[in-house]
PDB file of C-alpha atoms in Angstrom:
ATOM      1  CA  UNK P   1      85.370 126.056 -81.235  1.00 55.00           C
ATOM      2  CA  UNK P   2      83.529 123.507 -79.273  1.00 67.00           C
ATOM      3  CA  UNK P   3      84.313 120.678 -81.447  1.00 75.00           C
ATOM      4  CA  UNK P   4      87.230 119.221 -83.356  1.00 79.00           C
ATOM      5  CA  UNK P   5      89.513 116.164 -84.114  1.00 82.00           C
ATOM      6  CA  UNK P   6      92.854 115.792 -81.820  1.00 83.00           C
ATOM      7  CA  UNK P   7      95.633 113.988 -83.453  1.00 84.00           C
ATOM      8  CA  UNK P   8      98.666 112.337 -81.500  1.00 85.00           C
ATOM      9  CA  UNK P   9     101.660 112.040 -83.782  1.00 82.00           C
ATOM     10  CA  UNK P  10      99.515 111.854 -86.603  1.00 84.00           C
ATOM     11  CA  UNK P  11      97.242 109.115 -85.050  1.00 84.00           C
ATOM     12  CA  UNK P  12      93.185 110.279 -84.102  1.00 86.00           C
ATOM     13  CA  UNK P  13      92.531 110.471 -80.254  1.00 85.00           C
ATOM     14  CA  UNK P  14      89.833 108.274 -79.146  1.00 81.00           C
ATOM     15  CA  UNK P  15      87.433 110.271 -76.575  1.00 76.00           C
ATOM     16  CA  UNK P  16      88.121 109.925 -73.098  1.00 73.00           C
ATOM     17  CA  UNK P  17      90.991 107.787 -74.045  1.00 77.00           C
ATOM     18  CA  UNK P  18      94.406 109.445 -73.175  1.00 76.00           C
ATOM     19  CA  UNK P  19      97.234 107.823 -75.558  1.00 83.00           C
ATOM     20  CA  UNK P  20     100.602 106.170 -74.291  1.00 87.00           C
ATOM     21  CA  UNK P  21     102.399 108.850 -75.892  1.00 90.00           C
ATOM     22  CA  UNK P  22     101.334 111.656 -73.510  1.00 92.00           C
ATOM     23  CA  UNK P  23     102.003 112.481 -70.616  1.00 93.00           C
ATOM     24  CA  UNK P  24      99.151 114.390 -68.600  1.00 91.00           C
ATOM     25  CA  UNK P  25      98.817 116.411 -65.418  1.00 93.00           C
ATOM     26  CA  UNK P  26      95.690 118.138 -65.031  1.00 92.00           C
ATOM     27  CA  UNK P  27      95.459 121.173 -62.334  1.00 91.00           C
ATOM     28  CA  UNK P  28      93.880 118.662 -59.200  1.00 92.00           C
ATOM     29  CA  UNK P  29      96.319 116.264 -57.977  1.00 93.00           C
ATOM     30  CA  UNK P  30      95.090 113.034 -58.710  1.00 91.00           C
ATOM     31  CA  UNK P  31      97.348 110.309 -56.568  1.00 96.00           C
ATOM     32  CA  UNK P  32      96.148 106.537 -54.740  1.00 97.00           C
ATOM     33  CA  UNK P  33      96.441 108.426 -51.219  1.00 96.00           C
ATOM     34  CA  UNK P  34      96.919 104.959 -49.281  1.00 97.00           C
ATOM     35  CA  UNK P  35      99.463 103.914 -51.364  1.00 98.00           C
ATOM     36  CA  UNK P  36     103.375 104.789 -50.896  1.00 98.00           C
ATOM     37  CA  UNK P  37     105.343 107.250 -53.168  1.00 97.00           C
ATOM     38  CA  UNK P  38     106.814 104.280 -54.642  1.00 98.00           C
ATOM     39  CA  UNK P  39     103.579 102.746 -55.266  1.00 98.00           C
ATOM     40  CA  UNK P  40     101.957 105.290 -56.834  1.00 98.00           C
ATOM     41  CA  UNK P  41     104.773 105.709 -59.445  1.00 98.00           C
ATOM     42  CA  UNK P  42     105.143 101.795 -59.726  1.00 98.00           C
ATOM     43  CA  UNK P  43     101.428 102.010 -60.429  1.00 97.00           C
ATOM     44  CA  UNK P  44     101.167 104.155 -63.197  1.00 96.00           C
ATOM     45  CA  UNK P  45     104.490 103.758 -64.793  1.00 96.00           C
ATOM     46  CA  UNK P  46     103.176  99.785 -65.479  1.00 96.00           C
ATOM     47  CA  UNK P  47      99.805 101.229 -66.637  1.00 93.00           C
ATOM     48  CA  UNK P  48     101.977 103.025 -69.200  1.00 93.00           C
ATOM     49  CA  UNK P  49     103.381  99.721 -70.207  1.00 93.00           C
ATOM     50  CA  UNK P  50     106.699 100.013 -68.130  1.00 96.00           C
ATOM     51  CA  UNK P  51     107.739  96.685 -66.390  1.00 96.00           C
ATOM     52  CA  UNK P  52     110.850  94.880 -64.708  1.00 97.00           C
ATOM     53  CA  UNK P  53     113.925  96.531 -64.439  1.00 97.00           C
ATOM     54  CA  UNK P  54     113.092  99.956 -66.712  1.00 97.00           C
ATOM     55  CA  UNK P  55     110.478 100.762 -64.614  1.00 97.00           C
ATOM     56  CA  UNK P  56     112.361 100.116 -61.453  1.00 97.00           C
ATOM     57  CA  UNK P  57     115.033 102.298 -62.962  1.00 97.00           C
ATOM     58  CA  UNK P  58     111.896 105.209 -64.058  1.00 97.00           C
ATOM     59  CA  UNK P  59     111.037 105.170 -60.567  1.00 98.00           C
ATOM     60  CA  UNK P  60     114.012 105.865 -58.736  1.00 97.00           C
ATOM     61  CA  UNK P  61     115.006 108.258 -61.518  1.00 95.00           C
ATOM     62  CA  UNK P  62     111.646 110.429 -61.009  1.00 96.00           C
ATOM     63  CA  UNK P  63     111.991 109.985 -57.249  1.00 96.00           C
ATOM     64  CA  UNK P  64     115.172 111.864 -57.506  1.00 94.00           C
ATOM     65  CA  UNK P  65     114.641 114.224 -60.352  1.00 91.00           C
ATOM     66  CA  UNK P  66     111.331 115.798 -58.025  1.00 92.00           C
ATOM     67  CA  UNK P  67     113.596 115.177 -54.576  1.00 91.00           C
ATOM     68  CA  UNK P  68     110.987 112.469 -53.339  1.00 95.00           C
ATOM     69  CA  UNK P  69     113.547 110.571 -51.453  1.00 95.00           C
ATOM     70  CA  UNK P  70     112.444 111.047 -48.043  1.00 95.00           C
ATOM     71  CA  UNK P  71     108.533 110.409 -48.881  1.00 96.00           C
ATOM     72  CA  UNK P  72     109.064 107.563 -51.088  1.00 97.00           C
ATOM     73  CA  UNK P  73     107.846 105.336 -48.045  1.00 97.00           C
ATOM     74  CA  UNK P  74     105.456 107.266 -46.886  1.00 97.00           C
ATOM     75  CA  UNK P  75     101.577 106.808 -48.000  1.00 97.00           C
ATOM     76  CA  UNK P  76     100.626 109.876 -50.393  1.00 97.00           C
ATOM     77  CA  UNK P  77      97.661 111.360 -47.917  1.00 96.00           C
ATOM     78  CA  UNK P  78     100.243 111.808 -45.746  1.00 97.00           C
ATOM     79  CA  UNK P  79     101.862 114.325 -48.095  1.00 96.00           C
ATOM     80  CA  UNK P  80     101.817 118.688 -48.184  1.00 92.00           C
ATOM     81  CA  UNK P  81     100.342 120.565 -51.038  1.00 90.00           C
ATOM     82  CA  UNK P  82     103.763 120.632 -52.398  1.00 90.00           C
ATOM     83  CA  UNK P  83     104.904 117.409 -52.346  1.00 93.00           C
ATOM     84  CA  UNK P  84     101.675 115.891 -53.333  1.00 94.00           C
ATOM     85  CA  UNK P  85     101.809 117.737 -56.548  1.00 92.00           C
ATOM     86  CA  UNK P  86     105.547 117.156 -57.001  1.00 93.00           C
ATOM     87  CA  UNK P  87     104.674 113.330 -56.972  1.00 96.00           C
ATOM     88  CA  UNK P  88     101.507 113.921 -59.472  1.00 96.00           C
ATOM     89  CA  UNK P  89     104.198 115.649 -61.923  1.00 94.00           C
ATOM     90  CA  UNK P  90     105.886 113.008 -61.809  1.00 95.00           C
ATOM     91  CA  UNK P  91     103.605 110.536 -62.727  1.00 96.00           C
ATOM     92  CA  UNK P  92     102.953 112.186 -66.143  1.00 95.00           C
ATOM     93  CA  UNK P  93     107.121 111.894 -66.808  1.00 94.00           C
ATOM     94  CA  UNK P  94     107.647 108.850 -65.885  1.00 96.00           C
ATOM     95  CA  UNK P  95     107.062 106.922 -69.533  1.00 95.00           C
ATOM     96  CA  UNK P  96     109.380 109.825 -71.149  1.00 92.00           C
ATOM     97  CA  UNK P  97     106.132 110.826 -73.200  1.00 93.00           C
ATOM     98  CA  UNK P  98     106.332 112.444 -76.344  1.00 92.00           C
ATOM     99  CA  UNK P  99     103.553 114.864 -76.023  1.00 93.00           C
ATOM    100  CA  UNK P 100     103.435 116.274 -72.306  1.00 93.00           C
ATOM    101  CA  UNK P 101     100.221 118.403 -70.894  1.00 93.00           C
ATOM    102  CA  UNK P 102     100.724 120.161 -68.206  1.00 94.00           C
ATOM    103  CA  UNK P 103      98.420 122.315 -66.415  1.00 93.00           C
ATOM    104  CA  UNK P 104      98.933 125.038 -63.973  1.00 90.00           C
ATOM    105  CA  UNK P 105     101.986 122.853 -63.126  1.00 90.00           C
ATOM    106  CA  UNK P 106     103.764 125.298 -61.107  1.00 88.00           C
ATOM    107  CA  UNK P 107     100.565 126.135 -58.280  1.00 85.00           C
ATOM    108  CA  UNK P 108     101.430 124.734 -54.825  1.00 83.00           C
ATOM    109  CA  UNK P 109     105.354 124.214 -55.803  1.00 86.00           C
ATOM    110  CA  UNK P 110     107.640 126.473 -53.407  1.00 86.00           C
ATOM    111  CA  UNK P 111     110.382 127.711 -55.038  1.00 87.00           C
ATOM    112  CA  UNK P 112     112.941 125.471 -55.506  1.00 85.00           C
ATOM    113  CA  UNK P 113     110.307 122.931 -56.445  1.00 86.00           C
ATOM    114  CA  UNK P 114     109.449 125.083 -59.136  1.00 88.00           C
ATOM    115  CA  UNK P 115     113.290 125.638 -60.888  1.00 89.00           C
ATOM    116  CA  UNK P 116     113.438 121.779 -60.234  1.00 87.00           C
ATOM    117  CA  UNK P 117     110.283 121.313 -62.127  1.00 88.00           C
ATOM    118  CA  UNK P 118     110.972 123.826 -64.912  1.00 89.00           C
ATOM    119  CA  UNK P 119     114.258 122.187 -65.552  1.00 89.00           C
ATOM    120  CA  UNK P 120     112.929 118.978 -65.732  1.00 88.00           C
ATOM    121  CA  UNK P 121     110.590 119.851 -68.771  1.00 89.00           C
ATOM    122  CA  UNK P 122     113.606 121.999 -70.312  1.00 90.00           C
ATOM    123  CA  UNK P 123     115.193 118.921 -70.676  1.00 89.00           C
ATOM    124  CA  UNK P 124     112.484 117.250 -72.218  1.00 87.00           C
ATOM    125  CA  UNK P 125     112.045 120.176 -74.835  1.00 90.00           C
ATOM    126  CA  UNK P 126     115.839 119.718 -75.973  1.00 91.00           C
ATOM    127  CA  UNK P 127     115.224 116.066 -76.217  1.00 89.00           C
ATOM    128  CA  UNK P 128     112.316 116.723 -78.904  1.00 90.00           C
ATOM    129  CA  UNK P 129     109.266 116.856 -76.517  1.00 91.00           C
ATOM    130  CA  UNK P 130     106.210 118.444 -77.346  1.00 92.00           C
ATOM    131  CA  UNK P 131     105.296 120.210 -74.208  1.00 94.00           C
ATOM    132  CA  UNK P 132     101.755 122.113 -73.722  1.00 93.00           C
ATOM    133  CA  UNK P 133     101.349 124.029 -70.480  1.00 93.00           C
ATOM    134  CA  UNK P 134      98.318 125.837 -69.436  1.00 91.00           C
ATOM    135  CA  UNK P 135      99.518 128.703 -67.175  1.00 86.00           C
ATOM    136  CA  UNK P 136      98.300 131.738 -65.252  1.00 80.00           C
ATOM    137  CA  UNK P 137     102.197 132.121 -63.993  1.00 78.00           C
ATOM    138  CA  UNK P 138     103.705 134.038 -67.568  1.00 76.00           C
ATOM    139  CA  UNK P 139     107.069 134.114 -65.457  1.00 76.00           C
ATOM    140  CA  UNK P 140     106.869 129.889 -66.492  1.00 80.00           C
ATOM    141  CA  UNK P 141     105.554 130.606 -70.011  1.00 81.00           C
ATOM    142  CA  UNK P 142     108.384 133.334 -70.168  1.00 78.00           C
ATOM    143  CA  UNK P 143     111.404 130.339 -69.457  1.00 82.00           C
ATOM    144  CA  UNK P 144     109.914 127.430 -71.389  1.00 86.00           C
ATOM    145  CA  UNK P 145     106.981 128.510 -74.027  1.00 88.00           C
ATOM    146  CA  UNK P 146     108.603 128.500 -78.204  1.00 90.00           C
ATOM    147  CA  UNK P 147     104.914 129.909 -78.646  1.00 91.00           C
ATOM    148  CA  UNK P 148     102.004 131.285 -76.938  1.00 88.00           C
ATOM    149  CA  UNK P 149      98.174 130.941 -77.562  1.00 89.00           C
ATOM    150  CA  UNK P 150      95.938 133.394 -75.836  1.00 85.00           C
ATOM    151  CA  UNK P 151      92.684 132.659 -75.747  1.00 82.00           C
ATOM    152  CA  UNK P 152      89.987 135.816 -74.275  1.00 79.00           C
ATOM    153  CA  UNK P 153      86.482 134.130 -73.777  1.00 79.00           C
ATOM    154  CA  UNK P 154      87.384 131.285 -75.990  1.00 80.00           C
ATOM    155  CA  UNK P 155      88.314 133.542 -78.594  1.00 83.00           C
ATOM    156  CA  UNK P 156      91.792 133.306 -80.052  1.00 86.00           C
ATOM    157  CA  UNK P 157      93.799 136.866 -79.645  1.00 83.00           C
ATOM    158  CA  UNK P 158      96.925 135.747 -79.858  1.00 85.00           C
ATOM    159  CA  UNK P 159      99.382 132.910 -81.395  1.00 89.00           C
ATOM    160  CA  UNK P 160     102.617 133.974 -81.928  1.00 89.00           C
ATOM    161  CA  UNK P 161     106.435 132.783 -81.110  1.00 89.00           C
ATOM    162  CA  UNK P 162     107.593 133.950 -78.052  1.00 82.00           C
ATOM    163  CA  UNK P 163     110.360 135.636 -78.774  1.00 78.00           C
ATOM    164  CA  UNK P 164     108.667 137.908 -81.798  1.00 79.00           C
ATOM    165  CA  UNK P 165     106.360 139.150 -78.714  1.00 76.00           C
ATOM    166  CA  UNK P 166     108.924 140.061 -76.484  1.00 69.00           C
ATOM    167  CA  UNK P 167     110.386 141.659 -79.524  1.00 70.00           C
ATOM    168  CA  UNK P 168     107.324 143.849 -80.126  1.00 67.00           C
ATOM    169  CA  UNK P 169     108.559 145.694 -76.575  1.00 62.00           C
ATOM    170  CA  UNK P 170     112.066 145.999 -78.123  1.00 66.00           C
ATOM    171  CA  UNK P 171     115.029 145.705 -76.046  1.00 67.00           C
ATOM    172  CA  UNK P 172     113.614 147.273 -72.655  1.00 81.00           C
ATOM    173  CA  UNK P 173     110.943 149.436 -71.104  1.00 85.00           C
ATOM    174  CA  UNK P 174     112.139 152.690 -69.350  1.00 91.00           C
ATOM    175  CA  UNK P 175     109.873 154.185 -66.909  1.00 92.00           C
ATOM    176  CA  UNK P 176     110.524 157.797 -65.521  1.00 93.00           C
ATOM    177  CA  UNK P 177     108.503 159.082 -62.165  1.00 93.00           C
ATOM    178  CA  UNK P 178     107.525 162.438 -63.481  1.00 91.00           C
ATOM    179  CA  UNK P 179     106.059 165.573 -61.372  1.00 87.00           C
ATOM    180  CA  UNK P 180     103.953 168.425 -61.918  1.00 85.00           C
ATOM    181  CA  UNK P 181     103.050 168.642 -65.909  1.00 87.00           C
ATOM    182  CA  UNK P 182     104.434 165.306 -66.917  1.00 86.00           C
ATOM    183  CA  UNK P 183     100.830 164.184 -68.373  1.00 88.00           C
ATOM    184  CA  UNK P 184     102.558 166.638 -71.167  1.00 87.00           C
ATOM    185  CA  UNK P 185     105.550 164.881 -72.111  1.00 92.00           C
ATOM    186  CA  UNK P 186     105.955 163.798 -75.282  1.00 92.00           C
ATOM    187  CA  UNK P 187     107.957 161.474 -76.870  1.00 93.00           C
ATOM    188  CA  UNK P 188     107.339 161.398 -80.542  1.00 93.00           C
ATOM    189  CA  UNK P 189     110.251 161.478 -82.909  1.00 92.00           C
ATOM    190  CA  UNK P 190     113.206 160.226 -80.748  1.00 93.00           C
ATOM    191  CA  UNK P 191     114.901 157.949 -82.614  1.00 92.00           C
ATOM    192  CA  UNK P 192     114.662 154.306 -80.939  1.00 89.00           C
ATOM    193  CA  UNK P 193     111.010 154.876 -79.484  1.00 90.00           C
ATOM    194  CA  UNK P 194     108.864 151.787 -79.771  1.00 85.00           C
ATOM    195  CA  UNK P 195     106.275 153.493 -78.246  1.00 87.00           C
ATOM    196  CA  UNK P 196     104.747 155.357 -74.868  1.00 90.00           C
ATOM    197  CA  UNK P 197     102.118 155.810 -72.616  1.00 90.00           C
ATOM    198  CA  UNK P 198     101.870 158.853 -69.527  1.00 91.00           C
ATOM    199  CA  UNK P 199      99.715 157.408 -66.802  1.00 89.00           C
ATOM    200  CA  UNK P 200      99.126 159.156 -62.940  1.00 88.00           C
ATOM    201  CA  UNK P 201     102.592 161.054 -64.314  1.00 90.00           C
ATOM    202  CA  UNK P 202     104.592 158.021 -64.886  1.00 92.00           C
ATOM    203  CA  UNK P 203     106.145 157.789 -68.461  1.00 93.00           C
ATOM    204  CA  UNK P 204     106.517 154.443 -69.871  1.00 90.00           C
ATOM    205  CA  UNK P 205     108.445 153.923 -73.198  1.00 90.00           C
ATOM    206  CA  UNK P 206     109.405 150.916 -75.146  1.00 85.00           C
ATOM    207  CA  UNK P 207     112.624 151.424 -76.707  1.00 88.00           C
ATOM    208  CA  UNK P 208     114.638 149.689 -78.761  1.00 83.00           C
ATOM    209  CA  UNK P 209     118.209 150.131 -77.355  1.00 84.00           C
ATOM    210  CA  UNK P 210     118.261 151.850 -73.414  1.00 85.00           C
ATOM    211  CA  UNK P 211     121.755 152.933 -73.598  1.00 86.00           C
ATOM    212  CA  UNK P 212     121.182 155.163 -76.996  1.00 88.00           C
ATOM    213  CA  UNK P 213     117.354 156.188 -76.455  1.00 92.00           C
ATOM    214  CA  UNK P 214     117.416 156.757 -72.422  1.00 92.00           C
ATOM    215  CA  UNK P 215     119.587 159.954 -72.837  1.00 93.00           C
ATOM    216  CA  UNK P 216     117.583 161.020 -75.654  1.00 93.00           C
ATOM    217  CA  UNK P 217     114.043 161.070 -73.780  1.00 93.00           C
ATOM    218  CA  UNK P 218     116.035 162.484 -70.803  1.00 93.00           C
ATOM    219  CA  UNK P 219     116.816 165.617 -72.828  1.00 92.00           C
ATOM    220  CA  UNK P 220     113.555 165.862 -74.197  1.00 93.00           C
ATOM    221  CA  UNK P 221     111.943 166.050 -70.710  1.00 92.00           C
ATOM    222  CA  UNK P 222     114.416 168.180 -69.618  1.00 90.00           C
ATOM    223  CA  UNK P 223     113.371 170.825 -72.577  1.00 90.00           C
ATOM    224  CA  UNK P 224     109.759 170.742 -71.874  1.00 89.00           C
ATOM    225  CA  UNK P 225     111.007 171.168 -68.445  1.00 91.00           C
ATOM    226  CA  UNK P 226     109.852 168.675 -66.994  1.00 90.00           C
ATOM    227  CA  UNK P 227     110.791 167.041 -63.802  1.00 86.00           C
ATOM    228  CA  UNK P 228     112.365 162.905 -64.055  1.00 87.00           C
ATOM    229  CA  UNK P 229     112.237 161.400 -60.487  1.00 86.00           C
ATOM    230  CA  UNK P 230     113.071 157.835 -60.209  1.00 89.00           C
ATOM    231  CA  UNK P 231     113.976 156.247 -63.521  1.00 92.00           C
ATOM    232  CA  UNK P 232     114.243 152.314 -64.422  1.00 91.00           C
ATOM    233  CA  UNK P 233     115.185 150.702 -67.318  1.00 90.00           C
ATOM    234  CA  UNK P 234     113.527 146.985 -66.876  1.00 82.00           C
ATOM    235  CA  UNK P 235     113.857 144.064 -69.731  1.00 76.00           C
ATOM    236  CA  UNK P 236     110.673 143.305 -71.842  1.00 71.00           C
ATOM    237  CA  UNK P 237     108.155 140.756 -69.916  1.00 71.00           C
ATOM    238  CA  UNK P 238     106.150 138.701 -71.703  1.00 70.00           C
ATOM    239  CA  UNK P 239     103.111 139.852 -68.947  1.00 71.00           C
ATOM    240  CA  UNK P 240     103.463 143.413 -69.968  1.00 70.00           C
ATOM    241  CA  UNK P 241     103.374 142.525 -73.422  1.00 69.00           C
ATOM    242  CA  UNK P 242     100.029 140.264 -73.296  1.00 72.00           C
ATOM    243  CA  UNK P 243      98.307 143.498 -71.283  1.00 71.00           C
ATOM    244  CA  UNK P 244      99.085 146.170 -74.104  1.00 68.00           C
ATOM    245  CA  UNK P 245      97.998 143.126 -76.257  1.00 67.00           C
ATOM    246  CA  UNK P 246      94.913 142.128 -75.171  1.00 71.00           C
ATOM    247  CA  UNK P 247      92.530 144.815 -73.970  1.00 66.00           C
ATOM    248  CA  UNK P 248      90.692 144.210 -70.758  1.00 62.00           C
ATOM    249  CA  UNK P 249      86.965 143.490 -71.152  1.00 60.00           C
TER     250      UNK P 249
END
């Protein structure tokens, strides 16, 4: 779609007009780089309609929830990648919005920025904030997202709560090393088999219990005789699942 009507907790958007009740931080850092850490806060928490003693408090509360301490004095072009974006984050927190847009929030944040950063919008979700993140990093979509929207050349493929695709990949994914032959294996029939795939002799199988199935496929390679090198038994990802999901073009 290239046109539509956004609504803000039930009240029409004005274009180019972002409301009080959001929060926003767009992919570029966007700070006053002459003015302080403080400052920039200050700045935008009063252009969010904070004032006096709240937005005194706001400040030193986002100051220590992103570990600005020790650049709070210190003018923003003076900052690293990381801390730059650390303070931009920030910024889009500091009214307590209830609608938050994030995007690629996570790029530039080493990581113990990043759990600090996750956590902080964790705590928003349990506190009944709507939270939209734009995100190339699935490991962040995997921790925080209730539901995911893929969209492939502005086409919608899928849209779909989180945990029903992880479910789709069952419990776990074992994957057995196999040698000479193993393009014949053949899983079909065991009980617990989600489904499989044989690629450059590695055997990949959804399953939907490891500790029941994994014996089970191990037999039936060992019939066909079949050779299992290295074998792993890894948790469903939500990565995987979005690759077996949406075909490459």
């Amino acid at each position: 779609a290239t046109k539509g009507q956004v609504r803000v907790l039930g009240k029409p958007v004005r274009s180019g007009i972002v409301p009080l009740e959001v929060g926003l931080a767009i992919q570029e850092v966007t700070l006053y780089p002459r003015l302080t850490g403080r400052a920039n806060l200050a700045l935008f928490g009063a252009m969010y309609g904070l004032s006096g003693a709240e937005l005194e408090a706001r400040v030193d509360e986002m100051l220590e929830r992103f570990d600005l301490g020790r650049w709070a004095a210190r003018r923003a072009f003076t900052y690293s990648a990381g801390v730059a974006r650390r303070l931009h984050l920030a910024i889009a927190f500091i009214h307590r919005p209830a609608v938050l847009l994030l995007d690629e929030p996570t790029q530039a944040l080493d990581p113990l920025a990043r759990q600090v950063l996750l956590q902080a919008v964790a705590e928003l979700l349990s506190q009944g904030t709507a939270v939209v993140i734009t995100s190339m990093n699935l490991a962040d979509l995997e921790q925080l997202a209730h539901r995911v929207l893929v969209l492939v050349e502005g086409e919608q493929r899928i849209h779909e709560e989180t945990a029903h695709l992880v479910h789709r990949l069952g419990s776990a994914v074992v994957e057995v090393e196999l040698g000479e032959g193993g393009e014949d294996a053949d899983l079909d029939g065991i009980e617990g088999v989600l489904g499989w795939t044989v690629e450059e002799l590695v055997l990949k199988a959804q399953v939907a219990n490891a500790a029941r199935t994994l014996p089970a496929i191990l037999q039936r390679l060992e019939r066909k005789g079949l050779i299992a090198g290295r074998v792993e038994v890894r948790p469903p990802s939500l990565e995987q699942l979005l690759l077996e999901l949406v075909p490459a073009p």
